[in-house]
Amino acid sequence: MDLLKEKIIKEGKYLGNGVLKVDNFLNHQIDVDILNEMGKEWYRIFRNENINKILTVEASGIGVACITAQYFKGAKVVFAKKSKSSNIGNDFYSAKAFSFTHRNTNELIVSKSYLSEEDRVLIVDDFLASGEAFDALVSICEQAGATVVAVGAAIEKKDQGGAERMKKRGIRVESLAVIEKMDDDGTITFSD
Ligand code: 5GP
């Protein structure tokens, strides 16, 4: 998606160690216009897939998921929680994911009420790096018997292997901007 790539070049900042800072428009301050374009693009790709659930993980994925869901009429957003709130009870699916940015392991939790074998799910998030977060979300869908139509990241960092990991699991990947490499001088190279 050219608009997103331009935005990354203009406003993204490579921090080193494989970390790209895009909190000017994606995961601190949010540019709703670019999120809208992302939602439109995923709708263009998946409009015939009868998606009824958009699954993500708190916190950065929620904005992306909600704006995307507006294009899939009637689709609900479900976000995995990173901690058990007192009202979730014991009826939940869970899977562990190591966080690339926080360097800790989270148990991702989704209530059994909000995912079932009738669901056709698009999983979205801001980044696809090593694929830990998506892997856990796919596991949660499997526990529920739901169909994963695809995973989609706004930004995929190809060299961190997450897309390969998903494809090996038989999961379709549709990222909107695929970064081939980031150099120490700040140069960002896209795959296509
Ligand atoms: P993965 O689980 O694929 O290794 O990493 C994905 C998660 O880590 C995303 O939820 C995202 O929030 C965070 N993340 C991974 N790489 C980056 C990055 O380069 N920049 C930022 N801001 N977050 C990242």
PDB file of N, CA and C in Angstrom, residues 21 23 25 36 40 46 48 52 59 65 73 75 78 87 108-109 111 113 124-125 128 137 164 168 173:
ATOM      1  N   LYS A  21       9.967   2.940  14.885  1.00  0.00           N
ATOM      2  CA  LYS A  21       9.044   3.772  15.672  1.00  0.00           C
ATOM      3  C   LYS A  21       8.074   4.445  14.716  1.00  0.00           C
ATOM      4  N   ASP A  23       5.062   5.804  16.157  1.00  0.00           N
ATOM      5  CA  ASP A  23       4.015   6.223  17.094  1.00  0.00           C
ATOM      6  C   ASP A  23       3.460   7.607  16.789  1.00  0.00           C
ATOM      7  N   PHE A  25       1.843   8.029  14.004  1.00  0.00           N
ATOM      8  CA  PHE A  25       0.577   7.805  13.283  1.00  0.00           C
ATOM      9  C   PHE A  25      -0.093   6.472  13.573  1.00  0.00           C
ATOM     10  N   ASN A  36      -8.104   4.423   7.957  1.00  0.00           N
ATOM     11  CA  ASN A  36      -9.231   4.226   7.043  1.00  0.00           C
ATOM     12  C   ASN A  36      -8.782   3.623   5.724  1.00  0.00           C
ATOM     13  N   LYS A  40      -9.875   0.006   4.143  1.00  0.00           N
ATOM     14  CA  LYS A  40     -10.407  -0.118   2.760  1.00  0.00           C
ATOM     15  C   LYS A  40      -9.629  -1.158   1.978  1.00  0.00           C
ATOM     16  N   PHE A  46     -10.434  -8.856   0.994  1.00  0.00           N
ATOM     17  CA  PHE A  46     -11.188  -9.934   1.664  1.00  0.00           C
ATOM     18  C   PHE A  46     -12.702  -9.801   1.543  1.00  0.00           C
ATOM     19  N   ASN A  48     -14.962 -10.847  -0.299  1.00  0.00           N
ATOM     20  CA  ASN A  48     -15.782 -12.022  -0.624  1.00  0.00           C
ATOM     21  C   ASN A  48     -15.565 -13.191   0.338  1.00  0.00           C
ATOM     22  N   ASN A  52     -16.703 -12.328   9.619  1.00  0.00           N
ATOM     23  CA  ASN A  52     -17.645 -11.764  10.598  1.00  0.00           C
ATOM     24  C   ASN A  52     -16.968 -11.371  11.910  1.00  0.00           C
ATOM     25  N   ALA A  59      -2.793  -3.311  22.980  1.00  0.00           N
ATOM     26  CA  ALA A  59      -3.638  -2.166  22.781  1.00  0.00           C
ATOM     27  C   ALA A  59      -3.567  -1.656  21.338  1.00  0.00           C
ATOM     28  N   ALA A  65      -8.210  -2.528  14.129  1.00  0.00           N
ATOM     29  CA  ALA A  65      -9.302  -3.507  13.977  1.00  0.00           C
ATOM     30  C   ALA A  65     -10.656  -2.811  13.873  1.00  0.00           C
ATOM     31  N   LYS A  73     -19.368  -5.035   6.873  1.00  0.00           N
ATOM     32  CA  LYS A  73     -20.631  -4.708   7.539  1.00  0.00           C
ATOM     33  C   LYS A  73     -21.059  -5.808   8.503  1.00  0.00           C
ATOM     34  N   ALA A  75     -19.466  -6.984  10.997  1.00  0.00           N
ATOM     35  CA  ALA A  75     -18.380  -7.723  11.665  1.00  0.00           C
ATOM     36  C   ALA A  75     -18.098  -7.110  13.035  1.00  0.00           C
ATOM     37  N   VAL A  78     -12.985  -8.364  18.178  1.00  0.00           N
ATOM     38  CA  VAL A  78     -12.649  -8.996  19.455  1.00  0.00           C
ATOM     39  C   VAL A  78     -11.162  -8.754  19.672  1.00  0.00           C
ATOM     40  N   ASN A  87     -13.863  -9.776  35.614  1.00  0.00           N
ATOM     41  CA  ASN A  87     -15.170 -10.203  35.099  1.00  0.00           C
ATOM     42  C   ASN A  87     -15.093 -11.197  33.935  1.00  0.00           C
ATOM     43  N   LEU A 108      -2.279 -14.312  26.322  1.00  0.00           N
ATOM     44  CA  LEU A 108      -3.385 -13.646  25.625  1.00  0.00           C
ATOM     45  C   LEU A 108      -4.667 -14.424  25.917  1.00  0.00           C
ATOM     46  N   ILE A 109      -5.723 -13.684  26.209  1.00  0.00           N
ATOM     47  CA  ILE A 109      -6.959 -14.296  26.687  1.00  0.00           C
ATOM     48  C   ILE A 109      -8.154 -13.782  25.903  1.00  0.00           C
ATOM     49  N   SER A 111     -12.440 -14.481  25.819  1.00  0.00           N
ATOM     50  CA  SER A 111     -13.594 -15.169  26.414  1.00  0.00           C
ATOM     51  C   SER A 111     -14.225 -16.128  25.402  1.00  0.00           C
ATOM     52  N   SER A 113     -17.135 -16.666  24.999  1.00  0.00           N
ATOM     53  CA  SER A 113     -18.391 -16.094  24.486  1.00  0.00           C
ATOM     54  C   SER A 113     -18.209 -15.430  23.124  1.00  0.00           C
ATOM     55  N   VAL A 124      -5.833  -9.029  12.706  1.00  0.00           N
ATOM     56  CA  VAL A 124      -5.014  -7.877  12.299  1.00  0.00           C
ATOM     57  C   VAL A 124      -4.204  -7.356  13.490  1.00  0.00           C
ATOM     58  N   ASP A 125      -3.101  -6.700  13.162  1.00  0.00           N
ATOM     59  CA  ASP A 125      -2.285  -6.048  14.197  1.00  0.00           C
ATOM     60  C   ASP A 125      -1.450  -4.974  13.516  1.00  0.00           C
ATOM     61  N   LEU A 128       3.907  -7.204  12.154  1.00  0.00           N
ATOM     62  CA  LEU A 128       4.271  -8.620  12.130  1.00  0.00           C
ATOM     63  C   LEU A 128       5.795  -8.665  12.148  1.00  0.00           C
ATOM     64  N   LEU A 137      -2.713 -15.799  18.518  1.00  0.00           N
ATOM     65  CA  LEU A 137      -4.103 -15.518  18.120  1.00  0.00           C
ATOM     66  C   LEU A 137      -4.659 -16.634  17.233  1.00  0.00           C
ATOM     67  N   GLU A 164       6.849 -16.090   7.300  1.00  0.00           N
ATOM     68  CA  GLU A 164       7.222 -17.482   6.973  1.00  0.00           C
ATOM     69  C   GLU A 164       6.597 -18.440   7.979  1.00  0.00           C
ATOM     70  N   LYS A 168       4.032 -21.391   7.062  1.00  0.00           N
ATOM     71  CA  LYS A 168       4.323 -22.793   7.405  1.00  0.00           C
ATOM     72  C   LYS A 168       3.157 -23.417   8.157  1.00  0.00           C
ATOM     73  N   VAL A 173      -1.151 -14.688   4.633  1.00  0.00           N
ATOM     74  CA  VAL A 173      -0.654 -13.423   5.203  1.00  0.00           C
ATOM     75  C   VAL A 173      -0.870 -12.302   4.192  1.00  0.00           C
TER      76      VAL A 173
END
